[in-house]
GROMACS .gro file of C-alpha atoms in nm:
model
  514
    1UNK     CA    1  -2.570   4.729   6.820
    2UNK     CA    2  -2.645   4.753   6.448
    3UNK     CA    3  -2.983   4.907   6.376
    4UNK     CA    4  -3.172   4.806   6.066
    5UNK     CA    5  -3.377   5.056   5.864
    6UNK     CA    6  -3.738   5.107   5.960
    7UNK     CA    7  -3.871   4.986   5.624
    8UNK     CA    8  -3.763   4.627   5.684
    9UNK     CA    9  -4.073   4.412   5.692
   10UNK     CA   10  -4.154   4.061   5.804
   11UNK     CA   11  -4.288   3.794   5.570
   12UNK     CA   12  -4.333   3.421   5.596
   13UNK     CA   13  -4.347   3.147   5.336
   14UNK     CA   14  -4.624   2.899   5.398
   15UNK     CA   15  -4.839   2.809   5.695
   16UNK     CA   16  -4.630   2.503   5.772
   17UNK     CA   17  -4.298   2.674   5.707
   18UNK     CA   18  -4.308   3.004   5.895
   19UNK     CA   19  -3.972   3.174   5.920
   20UNK     CA   20  -4.003   3.552   5.961
   21UNK     CA   21  -3.709   3.746   5.822
   22UNK     CA   22  -3.643   4.094   5.696
   23UNK     CA   23  -3.753   4.128   5.333
   24UNK     CA   24  -3.922   4.378   5.105
   25UNK     CA   25  -4.048   4.114   4.859
   26UNK     CA   26  -4.239   3.790   4.899
   27UNK     CA   27  -4.052   3.463   4.937
   28UNK     CA   28  -3.936   3.303   4.611
   29UNK     CA   29  -3.927   2.929   4.687
   30UNK     CA   30  -3.794   2.840   4.343
   31UNK     CA   31  -3.672   2.986   4.015
   32UNK     CA   32  -4.022   2.978   3.869
   33UNK     CA   33  -4.162   3.199   4.144
   34UNK     CA   34  -3.886   3.452   4.081
   35UNK     CA   35  -3.949   3.447   3.705
   36UNK     CA   36  -4.321   3.502   3.770
   37UNK     CA   37  -4.229   3.806   3.977
   38UNK     CA   38  -4.004   3.938   3.700
   39UNK     CA   39  -4.279   3.882   3.441
   40UNK     CA   40  -4.528   4.080   3.653
   41UNK     CA   41  -4.283   4.369   3.693
   42UNK     CA   42  -4.160   4.384   3.333
   43UNK     CA   43  -3.830   4.215   3.405
   44UNK     CA   44  -3.872   3.907   3.183
   45UNK     CA   45  -3.903   3.878   2.805
   46UNK     CA   46  -3.961   3.572   2.588
   47UNK     CA   47  -3.750   3.513   2.278
   48UNK     CA   48  -3.962   3.310   2.037
   49UNK     CA   49  -3.721   3.318   1.741
   50UNK     CA   50  -3.470   3.030   1.710
   51UNK     CA   51  -3.137   3.114   1.877
   52UNK     CA   52  -2.834   2.888   1.852
   53UNK     CA   53  -2.673   2.793   2.183
   54UNK     CA   54  -2.337   2.800   2.002
   55UNK     CA   55  -2.211   3.161   2.021
   56UNK     CA   56  -2.535   3.327   1.908
   57UNK     CA   57  -2.709   3.306   2.246
   58UNK     CA   58  -2.405   3.472   2.406
   59UNK     CA   59  -2.446   3.773   2.176
   60UNK     CA   60  -2.816   3.807   2.261
   61UNK     CA   61  -2.757   3.778   2.637
   62UNK     CA   62  -2.477   4.035   2.637
   63UNK     CA   63  -2.675   4.276   2.421
   64UNK     CA   64  -2.965   4.256   2.666
   65UNK     CA   65  -2.737   4.307   2.965
   66UNK     CA   66  -2.553   4.605   2.818
   67UNK     CA   67  -2.884   4.769   2.732
   68UNK     CA   68  -3.010   4.720   3.088
   69UNK     CA   69  -3.268   4.483   2.945
   70UNK     CA   70  -3.479   4.209   3.103
   71UNK     CA   71  -3.408   3.849   3.185
   72UNK     CA   72  -3.464   3.631   2.880
   73UNK     CA   73  -3.649   3.308   2.820
   74UNK     CA   74  -3.541   3.136   2.498
   75UNK     CA   75  -3.828   2.911   2.394
   76UNK     CA   76  -3.664   2.800   2.068
   77UNK     CA   77  -3.305   2.730   2.166
   78UNK     CA   78  -3.115   2.541   1.898
   79UNK     CA   79  -2.848   2.279   1.971
   80UNK     CA   80  -2.645   2.154   1.673
   81UNK     CA   81  -2.922   2.248   1.432
   82UNK     CA   82  -3.208   2.091   1.623
   83UNK     CA   83  -3.464   2.242   1.858
   84UNK     CA   84  -3.384   2.192   2.226
   85UNK     CA   85  -3.645   2.022   2.442
   86UNK     CA   86  -3.588   2.264   2.732
   87UNK     CA   87  -3.630   2.643   2.742
   88UNK     CA   88  -3.318   2.841   2.837
   89UNK     CA   89  -3.322   3.123   3.092
   90UNK     CA   90  -3.050   3.387   3.055
   91UNK     CA   91  -2.951   3.732   3.185
   92UNK     CA   92  -3.132   3.651   3.512
   93UNK     CA   93  -2.924   3.891   3.723
   94UNK     CA   94  -2.836   4.132   3.444
   95UNK     CA   95  -2.925   4.444   3.646
   96UNK     CA   96  -2.848   4.544   4.004
   97UNK     CA   97  -3.223   4.576   4.067
   98UNK     CA   98  -3.275   4.209   3.979
   99UNK     CA   99  -2.984   4.102   4.199
  100UNK     CA  100  -3.143   4.294   4.487
  101UNK     CA  101  -3.478   4.135   4.408
  102UNK     CA  102  -3.311   3.795   4.424
  103UNK     CA  103  -3.200   3.891   4.775
  104UNK     CA  104  -3.560   3.984   4.856
  105UNK     CA  105  -3.505   4.360   4.884
  106UNK     CA  106  -3.519   4.683   4.685
  107UNK     CA  107  -3.186   4.823   4.557
  108UNK     CA  108  -3.173   5.103   4.815
  109UNK     CA  109  -3.189   4.844   5.091
  110UNK     CA  110  -2.867   4.657   5.004
  111UNK     CA  111  -2.664   4.845   5.270
  112UNK     CA  112  -2.928   4.756   5.532
  113UNK     CA  113  -2.906   4.389   5.440
  114UNK     CA  114  -2.527   4.415   5.454
  115UNK     CA  115  -2.550   4.553   5.808
  116UNK     CA  116  -2.787   4.270   5.899
  117UNK     CA  117  -2.550   4.006   5.763
  118UNK     CA  118  -2.255   4.169   5.940
  119UNK     CA  119  -2.445   4.148   6.266
  120UNK     CA  120  -2.525   3.782   6.208
  121UNK     CA  121  -2.158   3.718   6.135
  122UNK     CA  122  -2.032   3.889   6.451
  123UNK     CA  123  -2.321   3.987   6.682
  124UNK     CA  124  -2.251   4.229   6.964
  125UNK     CA  125  -2.306   4.108   7.323
  126UNK     CA  126  -2.666   4.132   7.440
  127UNK     CA  127  -2.716   4.418   7.686
  128UNK     CA  128  -3.024   4.320   7.884
  129UNK     CA  129  -3.374   4.199   7.800
  130UNK     CA  130  -3.473   4.502   7.590
  131UNK     CA  131  -3.168   4.455   7.369
  132UNK     CA  132  -3.240   4.083   7.332
  133UNK     CA  133  -3.602   4.151   7.230
  134UNK     CA  134  -3.493   4.416   6.976
  135UNK     CA  135  -3.283   4.150   6.805
  136UNK     CA  136  -3.563   3.894   6.782
  137UNK     CA  137  -3.616   3.932   6.404
  138UNK     CA  138  -3.244   3.876   6.354
  139UNK     CA  139  -3.247   3.571   6.579
  140UNK     CA  140  -3.550   3.429   6.397
  141UNK     CA  141  -3.375   3.485   6.066
  142UNK     CA  142  -3.075   3.287   6.187
  143UNK     CA  143  -3.305   3.003   6.292
  144UNK     CA  144  -3.455   2.997   5.943
  145UNK     CA  145  -3.128   2.842   5.826
  146UNK     CA  146  -3.250   2.499   5.942
  147UNK     CA  147  -3.340   2.301   5.632
  148UNK     CA  148  -3.661   2.105   5.576
  149UNK     CA  149  -3.634   1.757   5.421
  150UNK     CA  150  -3.888   1.659   5.155
  151UNK     CA  151  -3.957   1.297   5.067
  152UNK     CA  152  -4.119   1.372   4.730
  153UNK     CA  153  -3.927   1.671   4.597
  154UNK     CA  154  -4.033   1.843   4.273
  155UNK     CA  155  -3.681   1.803   4.132
  156UNK     CA  156  -3.722   1.425   4.127
  157UNK     CA  157  -4.049   1.421   3.934
  158UNK     CA  158  -3.876   1.295   3.619
  159UNK     CA  159  -3.542   1.177   3.478
  160UNK     CA  160  -3.329   1.284   3.183
  161UNK     CA  161  -3.147   1.019   2.983
  162UNK     CA  162  -2.808   1.191   2.976
  163UNK     CA  163  -2.634   1.528   2.939
  164UNK     CA  164  -2.725   1.554   2.572
  165UNK     CA  165  -3.078   1.644   2.681
  166UNK     CA  166  -2.952   1.978   2.818
  167UNK     CA  167  -2.925   2.286   2.588
  168UNK     CA  168  -2.574   2.368   2.709
  169UNK     CA  169  -2.415   2.676   2.556
  170UNK     CA  170  -2.082   2.704   2.377
  171UNK     CA  171  -2.035   3.068   2.476
  172UNK     CA  172  -1.730   3.193   2.281
  173UNK     CA  173  -1.585   3.111   1.937
  174UNK     CA  174  -1.264   2.948   2.065
  175UNK     CA  175  -1.424   2.760   2.355
  176UNK     CA  176  -1.336   2.391   2.382
  177UNK     CA  177  -1.697   2.273   2.392
  178UNK     CA  178  -2.030   2.299   2.575
  179UNK     CA  179  -1.999   2.468   2.915
  180UNK     CA  180  -2.248   2.464   3.203
  181UNK     CA  181  -2.214   2.817   3.341
  182UNK     CA  182  -2.458   2.840   3.637
  183UNK     CA  183  -2.396   2.508   3.815
  184UNK     CA  184  -2.431   2.501   4.193
  185UNK     CA  185  -2.184   2.225   4.276
  186UNK     CA  186  -2.255   2.045   4.605
  187UNK     CA  187  -1.987   1.851   4.795
  188UNK     CA  188  -1.912   1.736   5.149
  189UNK     CA  189  -1.598   1.616   5.329
  190UNK     CA  190  -1.553   1.240   5.377
  191UNK     CA  191  -1.606   1.254   5.753
  192UNK     CA  192  -1.946   1.425   5.733
  193UNK     CA  193  -2.276   1.240   5.730
  194UNK     CA  194  -2.487   1.269   5.412
  195UNK     CA  195  -2.742   1.474   5.603
  196UNK     CA  196  -2.497   1.709   5.776
  197UNK     CA  197  -2.581   2.021   5.576
  198UNK     CA  198  -2.354   2.240   5.786
  199UNK     CA  199  -2.056   2.053   5.640
  200UNK     CA  200  -2.170   2.096   5.279
  201UNK     CA  201  -1.999   2.331   5.039
  202UNK     CA  202  -2.182   2.495   4.750
  203UNK     CA  203  -1.979   2.664   4.481
  204UNK     CA  204  -2.040   2.796   4.133
  205UNK     CA  205  -1.769   2.617   3.931
  206UNK     CA  206  -1.792   2.589   3.557
  207UNK     CA  207  -1.848   2.239   3.420
  208UNK     CA  208  -1.738   2.129   3.072
  209UNK     CA  209  -1.946   1.859   2.905
  210UNK     CA  210  -1.716   1.599   2.745
  211UNK     CA  211  -1.964   1.317   2.689
  212UNK     CA  212  -2.319   1.203   2.761
  213UNK     CA  213  -2.217   1.100   3.113
  214UNK     CA  214  -1.894   1.294   3.176
  215UNK     CA  215  -1.820   1.646   3.304
  216UNK     CA  216  -1.501   1.828   3.398
  217UNK     CA  217  -1.531   2.034   3.717
  218UNK     CA  218  -1.304   2.339   3.730
  219UNK     CA  219  -1.249   2.445   4.088
  220UNK     CA  220  -0.949   2.646   4.202
  221UNK     CA  221  -0.727   2.511   4.480
  222UNK     CA  222  -0.855   2.754   4.747
  223UNK     CA  223  -1.224   2.674   4.690
  224UNK     CA  224  -1.427   2.447   4.913
  225UNK     CA  225  -1.498   2.185   4.647
  226UNK     CA  226  -1.126   2.142   4.579
  227UNK     CA  227  -1.055   2.101   4.951
  228UNK     CA  228  -1.322   1.830   4.978
  229UNK     CA  229  -1.180   1.654   4.672
  230UNK     CA  230  -0.831   1.646   4.826
  231UNK     CA  231  -0.973   1.496   5.145
  232UNK     CA  232  -1.155   1.217   4.955
  233UNK     CA  233  -0.852   1.153   4.733
  234UNK     CA  234  -0.630   1.117   5.041
  235UNK     CA  235  -0.853   0.825   5.143
  236UNK     CA  236  -0.845   0.682   4.788
  237UNK     CA  237  -1.224   0.705   4.774
  238UNK     CA  238  -1.452   0.854   4.508
  239UNK     CA  239  -1.628   1.173   4.610
  240UNK     CA  240  -2.006   1.212   4.570
  241UNK     CA  241  -2.104   1.529   4.383
  242UNK     CA  242  -2.436   1.685   4.290
  243UNK     CA  243  -2.488   1.978   4.053
  244UNK     CA  244  -2.808   2.176   4.097
  245UNK     CA  245  -2.925   2.374   3.792
  246UNK     CA  246  -3.193   2.640   3.810
  247UNK     CA  247  -3.205   2.698   4.183
  248UNK     CA  248  -3.406   2.968   4.359
  249UNK     CA  249  -3.236   3.311   4.363
  250UNK     CA  250  -3.142   3.298   4.732
  251UNK     CA  251  -2.955   2.971   4.684
  252UNK     CA  252  -2.787   3.092   4.364
  253UNK     CA  253  -2.663   3.409   4.533
  254UNK     CA  254  -2.562   3.226   4.854
  255UNK     CA  255  -2.344   2.994   4.646
  256UNK     CA  256  -2.174   3.299   4.491
  257UNK     CA  257  -2.131   3.494   4.817
  258UNK     CA  258  -1.786   3.494   4.984
  259UNK     CA  259  -1.914   3.336   5.306
  260UNK     CA  260  -1.685   3.221   5.589
  261UNK     CA  261  -1.563   2.863   5.545
  262UNK     CA  262  -1.758   2.758   5.855
  263UNK     CA  263  -2.092   2.871   5.707
  264UNK     CA  264  -2.286   2.637   5.480
  265UNK     CA  265  -2.424   2.815   5.175
  266UNK     CA  266  -2.719   2.575   5.165
  267UNK     CA  267  -2.836   2.653   5.518
  268UNK     CA  268  -2.746   3.022   5.490
  269UNK     CA  269  -2.975   3.056   5.190
  270UNK     CA  270  -3.266   3.027   5.434
  271UNK     CA  271  -3.170   3.364   5.582
  272UNK     CA  272  -3.176   3.531   5.241
  273UNK     CA  273  -3.485   3.349   5.117
  274UNK     CA  274  -3.698   3.420   5.421
  275UNK     CA  275  -3.795   3.054   5.433
  276UNK     CA  276  -3.619   2.737   5.531
  277UNK     CA  277  -3.419   2.563   5.261
  278UNK     CA  278  -3.596   2.254   5.132
  279UNK     CA  279  -3.376   1.956   5.050
  280UNK     CA  280  -3.410   1.591   4.958
  281UNK     CA  281  -3.186   1.287   4.949
  282UNK     CA  282  -3.023   1.242   4.610
  283UNK     CA  283  -3.125   0.926   4.424
  284UNK     CA  284  -2.777   0.787   4.343
  285UNK     CA  285  -2.522   0.957   4.571
  286UNK     CA  286  -2.510   1.014   4.950
  287UNK     CA  287  -2.589   1.386   4.943
  288UNK     CA  288  -2.882   1.616   5.006
  289UNK     CA  289  -2.989   1.832   4.712
  290UNK     CA  290  -3.215   2.138   4.667
  291UNK     CA  291  -3.569   2.003   4.646
  292UNK     CA  292  -3.699   2.277   4.416
  293UNK     CA  293  -3.412   2.309   4.170
  294UNK     CA  294  -3.505   2.258   3.805
  295UNK     CA  295  -3.243   1.988   3.738
  296UNK     CA  296  -2.993   1.793   3.951
  297UNK     CA  297  -2.696   1.608   3.801
  298UNK     CA  298  -2.556   1.343   4.036
  299UNK     CA  299  -2.231   1.155   4.011
  300UNK     CA  300  -1.885   1.068   4.139
  301UNK     CA  301  -1.538   1.215   4.109
  302UNK     CA  302  -1.272   0.944   4.132
  303UNK     CA  303  -0.923   1.012   4.269
  304UNK     CA  304  -0.669   1.087   3.998
  305UNK     CA  305  -0.917   1.097   3.711
  306UNK     CA  306  -0.847   1.421   3.526
  307UNK     CA  307  -0.906   1.563   3.179
  308UNK     CA  308  -0.792   1.885   3.009
  309UNK     CA  309  -1.050   2.157   3.072
  310UNK     CA  310  -1.069   2.451   2.833
  311UNK     CA  311  -0.971   2.676   2.682
  312UNK     CA  312  -1.272   2.894   2.764
  313UNK     CA  313  -1.338   3.265   2.760
  314UNK     CA  314  -1.316   3.400   3.114
  315UNK     CA  315  -1.407   3.707   3.319
  316UNK     CA  316  -1.074   3.866   3.233
  317UNK     CA  317  -1.173   3.902   2.868
  318UNK     CA  318  -0.913   3.643   2.766
  319UNK     CA  319  -0.927   3.272   2.695
  320UNK     CA  320  -0.764   3.071   2.971
  321UNK     CA  321  -0.530   2.784   2.885
  322UNK     CA  322  -0.639   2.421   2.895
  323UNK     CA  323  -0.551   2.258   3.228
  324UNK     CA  324  -0.630   1.924   3.394
  325UNK     CA  325  -0.925   1.918   3.634
  326UNK     CA  326  -1.130   1.635   3.792
  327UNK     CA  327  -1.380   1.436   3.587
  328UNK     CA  328  -1.729   1.371   3.720
  329UNK     CA  329  -1.899   1.046   3.615
  330UNK     CA  330  -2.272   1.110   3.597
  331UNK     CA  331  -2.489   0.852   3.773
  332UNK     CA  332  -2.834   1.015   3.745
  333UNK     CA  333  -3.006   1.330   3.618
  334UNK     CA  334  -3.335   1.416   3.789
  335UNK     CA  335  -3.560   1.709   3.702
  336UNK     CA  336  -3.893   1.876   3.752
  337UNK     CA  337  -4.180   1.837   3.511
  338UNK     CA  338  -4.111   2.065   3.212
  339UNK     CA  339  -3.773   2.181   3.348
  340UNK     CA  340  -3.600   2.509   3.268
  341UNK     CA  341  -3.227   2.536   3.194
  342UNK     CA  342  -3.053   2.836   3.352
  343UNK     CA  343  -2.741   2.972   3.184
  344UNK     CA  344  -2.517   3.279   3.185
  345UNK     CA  345  -2.215   3.423   3.006
  346UNK     CA  346  -1.879   3.516   3.154
  347UNK     CA  347  -1.652   3.760   2.974
  348UNK     CA  348  -1.491   4.100   2.994
  349UNK     CA  349  -1.716   4.325   3.206
  350UNK     CA  350  -1.991   4.416   3.190
  351UNK     CA  351  -2.125   4.064   3.226
  352UNK     CA  352  -2.366   3.903   3.469
  353UNK     CA  353  -2.102   3.810   3.731
  354UNK     CA  354  -1.975   4.170   3.735
  355UNK     CA  355  -2.329   4.302   3.792
  356UNK     CA  356  -2.369   4.061   4.083
  357UNK     CA  357  -2.027   4.173   4.208
  358UNK     CA  358  -2.139   4.537   4.219
  359UNK     CA  359  -2.422   4.447   4.456
  360UNK     CA  360  -2.199   4.220   4.664
  361UNK     CA  361  -1.957   4.514   4.695
  362UNK     CA  362  -2.220   4.710   4.889
  363UNK     CA  363  -2.336   4.399   5.073
  364UNK     CA  364  -1.983   4.334   5.203
  365UNK     CA  365  -1.908   4.693   5.307
  366UNK     CA  366  -2.058   4.664   5.660
  367UNK     CA  367  -1.855   4.346   5.719
  368UNK     CA  368  -1.540   4.531   5.610
  369UNK     CA  369  -1.621   4.831   5.829
  370UNK     CA  370  -1.677   4.606   6.128
  371UNK     CA  371  -1.314   4.494   6.101
  372UNK     CA  372  -1.162   4.819   5.966
  373UNK     CA  373  -1.377   5.094   6.123
  374UNK     CA  374  -1.206   5.387   5.946
  375UNK     CA  375  -1.327   5.261   5.606
  376UNK     CA  376  -1.610   5.484   5.485
  377UNK     CA  377  -1.656   5.334   5.141
  378UNK     CA  378  -1.493   5.074   4.919
  379UNK     CA  379  -1.538   5.032   4.546
  380UNK     CA  380  -1.431   4.740   4.332
  381UNK     CA  381  -1.463   4.882   3.979
  382UNK     CA  382  -1.644   4.627   3.759
  383UNK     CA  383  -1.419   4.712   3.465
  384UNK     CA  384  -1.122   4.588   3.670
  385UNK     CA  385  -1.262   4.231   3.665
  386UNK     CA  386  -1.460   4.311   3.982
  387UNK     CA  387  -1.175   4.261   4.230
  388UNK     CA  388  -0.836   4.338   4.073
  389UNK     CA  389  -0.848   4.705   4.185
  390UNK     CA  390  -1.002   4.854   4.500
  391UNK     CA  391  -1.055   5.221   4.584
  392UNK     CA  392  -1.093   5.278   4.958
  393UNK     CA  393  -1.222   5.596   5.121
  394UNK     CA  394  -1.114   5.638   5.483
  395UNK     CA  395  -1.146   5.880   5.774
  396UNK     CA  396  -0.776   5.943   5.823
  397UNK     CA  397  -0.652   6.045   6.167
  398UNK     CA  398  -0.282   5.945   6.194
  399UNK     CA  399   0.028   5.893   5.979
  400UNK     CA  400   0.065   5.555   5.810
  401UNK     CA  401  -0.305   5.477   5.837
  402UNK     CA  402  -0.350   5.430   5.463
  403UNK     CA  403  -0.085   5.156   5.458
  404UNK     CA  404  -0.243   4.985   5.755
  405UNK     CA  405  -0.577   4.976   5.570
  406UNK     CA  406  -0.409   4.830   5.260
  407UNK     CA  407  -0.251   4.546   5.457
  408UNK     CA  408  -0.573   4.480   5.651
  409UNK     CA  409  -0.774   4.447   5.329
  410UNK     CA  410  -0.524   4.216   5.159
  411UNK     CA  411  -0.541   3.983   5.459
  412UNK     CA  412  -0.911   4.007   5.539
  413UNK     CA  413  -1.082   3.778   5.288
  414UNK     CA  414  -0.946   3.530   5.031
  415UNK     CA  415  -1.102   3.743   4.755
  416UNK     CA  416  -0.889   4.045   4.853
  417UNK     CA  417  -0.573   3.839   4.816
  418UNK     CA  418  -0.638   3.871   4.440
  419UNK     CA  419  -0.671   4.251   4.456
  420UNK     CA  420  -0.346   4.369   4.306
  421UNK     CA  421  -0.397   4.746   4.340
  422UNK     CA  422  -0.548   4.941   4.630
  423UNK     CA  423  -0.592   5.317   4.614
  424UNK     CA  424  -0.666   5.486   4.947
  425UNK     CA  425  -0.830   5.832   4.946
  426UNK     CA  426  -0.958   6.081   5.204
  427UNK     CA  427  -1.317   6.126   5.310
  428UNK     CA  428  -1.361   6.433   5.087
  429UNK     CA  429  -1.299   6.216   4.778
  430UNK     CA  430  -1.573   6.011   4.612
  431UNK     CA  431  -1.433   5.656   4.596
  432UNK     CA  432  -1.664   5.573   4.303
  433UNK     CA  433  -1.588   5.890   4.108
  434UNK     CA  434  -1.288   5.841   3.878
  435UNK     CA  435  -1.244   6.219   3.837
  436UNK     CA  436  -1.213   6.255   4.215
  437UNK     CA  437  -0.981   5.956   4.246
  438UNK     CA  438  -0.750   6.070   3.969
  439UNK     CA  439  -0.736   6.420   4.118
  440UNK     CA  440  -0.636   6.271   4.455
  441UNK     CA  441  -0.368   6.053   4.293
  442UNK     CA  442  -0.226   6.344   4.096
  443UNK     CA  443  -0.221   6.594   4.386
  444UNK     CA  444  -0.181   6.387   4.705
  445UNK     CA  445   0.040   6.096   4.601
  446UNK     CA  446   0.417   6.107   4.545
  447UNK     CA  447   0.554   5.800   4.361
  448UNK     CA  448   0.875   5.803   4.561
  449UNK     CA  449   0.703   5.811   4.898
  450UNK     CA  450   0.343   5.693   4.874
  451UNK     CA  451   0.366   5.364   4.686
  452UNK     CA  452   0.379   5.037   4.878
  453UNK     CA  453   0.482   4.725   4.685
  454UNK     CA  454   0.493   4.360   4.788
  455UNK     CA  455   0.598   4.056   4.584
  456UNK     CA  456   0.533   3.683   4.582
  457UNK     CA  457   0.172   3.706   4.700
  458UNK     CA  458  -0.126   3.488   4.594
  459UNK     CA  459  -0.290   3.577   4.265
  460UNK     CA  460  -0.556   3.437   4.039
  461UNK     CA  461  -0.359   3.223   3.793
  462UNK     CA  462  -0.578   3.365   3.515
  463UNK     CA  463  -0.390   3.694   3.556
  464UNK     CA  464  -0.154   3.662   3.260
  465UNK     CA  465   0.026   3.981   3.368
  466UNK     CA  466   0.175   3.806   3.673
  467UNK     CA  467   0.533   3.684   3.615
  468UNK     CA  468   0.471   3.352   3.791
  469UNK     CA  469   0.151   3.150   3.779
  470UNK     CA  470  -0.058   3.207   4.094
  471UNK     CA  471   0.203   3.444   4.244
  472UNK     CA  472   0.226   3.815   4.178
  473UNK     CA  473   0.308   4.151   4.325
  474UNK     CA  474   0.070   4.402   4.475
  475UNK     CA  475   0.076   4.780   4.482
  476UNK     CA  476  -0.089   5.028   4.713
  477UNK     CA  477  -0.124   5.399   4.637
  478UNK     CA  478  -0.161   5.632   4.933
  479UNK     CA  479  -0.356   5.917   4.777
  480UNK     CA  480  -0.449   6.074   5.112
  481UNK     CA  481  -0.346   6.411   5.250
  482UNK     CA  482  -0.015   6.367   5.428
  483UNK     CA  483  -0.005   6.451   5.798
  484UNK     CA  484   0.249   6.457   6.080
  485UNK     CA  485   0.568   6.267   6.004
  486UNK     CA  486   0.447   6.172   5.654
  487UNK     CA  487   0.565   6.510   5.519
  488UNK     CA  488   0.794   6.802   5.605
  489UNK     CA  489   0.608   7.055   5.391
  490UNK     CA  490   0.304   7.266   5.465
  491UNK     CA  491   0.010   7.113   5.280
  492UNK     CA  492  -0.184   7.322   5.031
  493UNK     CA  493  -0.531   7.456   5.108
  494UNK     CA  494  -0.821   7.326   4.897
  495UNK     CA  495  -1.000   7.591   4.694
  496UNK     CA  496  -1.371   7.624   4.758
  497UNK     CA  497  -1.641   7.886   4.698
  498UNK     CA  498  -1.877   8.018   4.962
  499UNK     CA  499  -2.187   7.791   4.956
  500UNK     CA  500  -2.410   8.102   4.964
  501UNK     CA  501  -2.245   8.230   4.648
  502UNK     CA  502  -2.293   7.893   4.478
  503UNK     CA  503  -2.661   7.893   4.570
  504UNK     CA  504  -2.698   8.251   4.437
  505UNK     CA  505  -2.523   8.147   4.115
  506UNK     CA  506  -2.763   7.856   4.066
  507UNK     CA  507  -3.062   8.091   4.110
  508UNK     CA  508  -2.927   8.347   3.865
  509UNK     CA  509  -2.839   8.083   3.607
  510UNK     CA  510  -3.187   7.934   3.628
  511UNK     CA  511  -3.337   8.276   3.556
  512UNK     CA  512  -3.102   8.339   3.262
  513UNK     CA  513  -3.174   8.002   3.100
  514UNK     CA  514  -3.552   8.022   3.136
   0.00000   0.00000   0.00000
């Protein structure tokens, strides 16, 4: 059984919506509550000076992120030379501490939450009444996934005339136009009822504005939204779509998490939030939408209606090519009173997605260890576009184990199918220390023996280094100490000083430098 740290505490939302879960922070029912928390703790700053949404806002957001600065509220955003009616929120998750806060915990508790989520994903069999009772907080957290339906949701307090009312950024100089960068896109398959939230898919797909009532939705073929679109198109029927802007942090992070395909991000957000998700029926499409989002764009995607999307600057640090993607016809835009517009910037790391990815790395580690027990640590270096390279630290006990771990990781999650290099190291090597890793590669890896290569495997088509679009090779480096049949030579002995001598040296040096 997985045991959770003793500092996990139980909170509930409101008297009528009690759902105890394990959190360090109060429940944030909406984006505004989270921003209030950041303001109280010094994590939010207001930018009163005019800032242009075309390119200039990108520079300010990235400067704040790279300085470890606060989330930003732009109260004088400028769109095509005029003042925007809506404030813009940026750099929301620009530090790992704020990502953890969005999950409801302190940064040191991310591994505990990862263990909790791993247990929810694959709980061990219950061994008697005492074991069942010890898991009660976990069971209650799972029950909190049931959504609550509101008939008068805050997000439907007002309407916006069209997309021109939104202060949408043009992030990079060669971008094709305005780009909505934090949209939570909501879809369902054609056979599901409008209220069947377990069938819903939520994904963060960028959306290019091409007119007052037209958007282009860019979803890759393996994503849930694309699968739903293919199912609707096969029936020659338009697909209902809703785009929620400015959701609460639990919903935003749930939409970005690599959850199993059978798990609805909308209902799962209740586990992270510590309170049931609140939804409402959309006003013009048969979908349920987040009741406390700032803005919801509703509309339809018709079969075969495409438009060239891009080019746009991407997480690789390059502009991607223009390609055809589905067009969404907007049928309604609802919003809260005095709505906020949430935005972000994607580019070469560090950027906000790479900061989120660092936290998700630690969040996913217990899930990985549950399937590959010898894994002690795994690091996806942010500079390698968050997933292109993985360094894996293992407890090695038999020949060929490093290669087994490589193959297990490549086949474990769809995200790892895009990891084109895996470096496996021993338990005495720090997986997140490049000096350690390079030492292991240079002293424990032979290029003629310890490199595993495969070809023709799935790859992000934005990887311009791959010889064929969406197909590429992969390489694994076994930088572990060779044992048994892996080598015919006696292995060298690692040099190390007596710990007592090192302690004596530290004492003497402290006296000399006083």
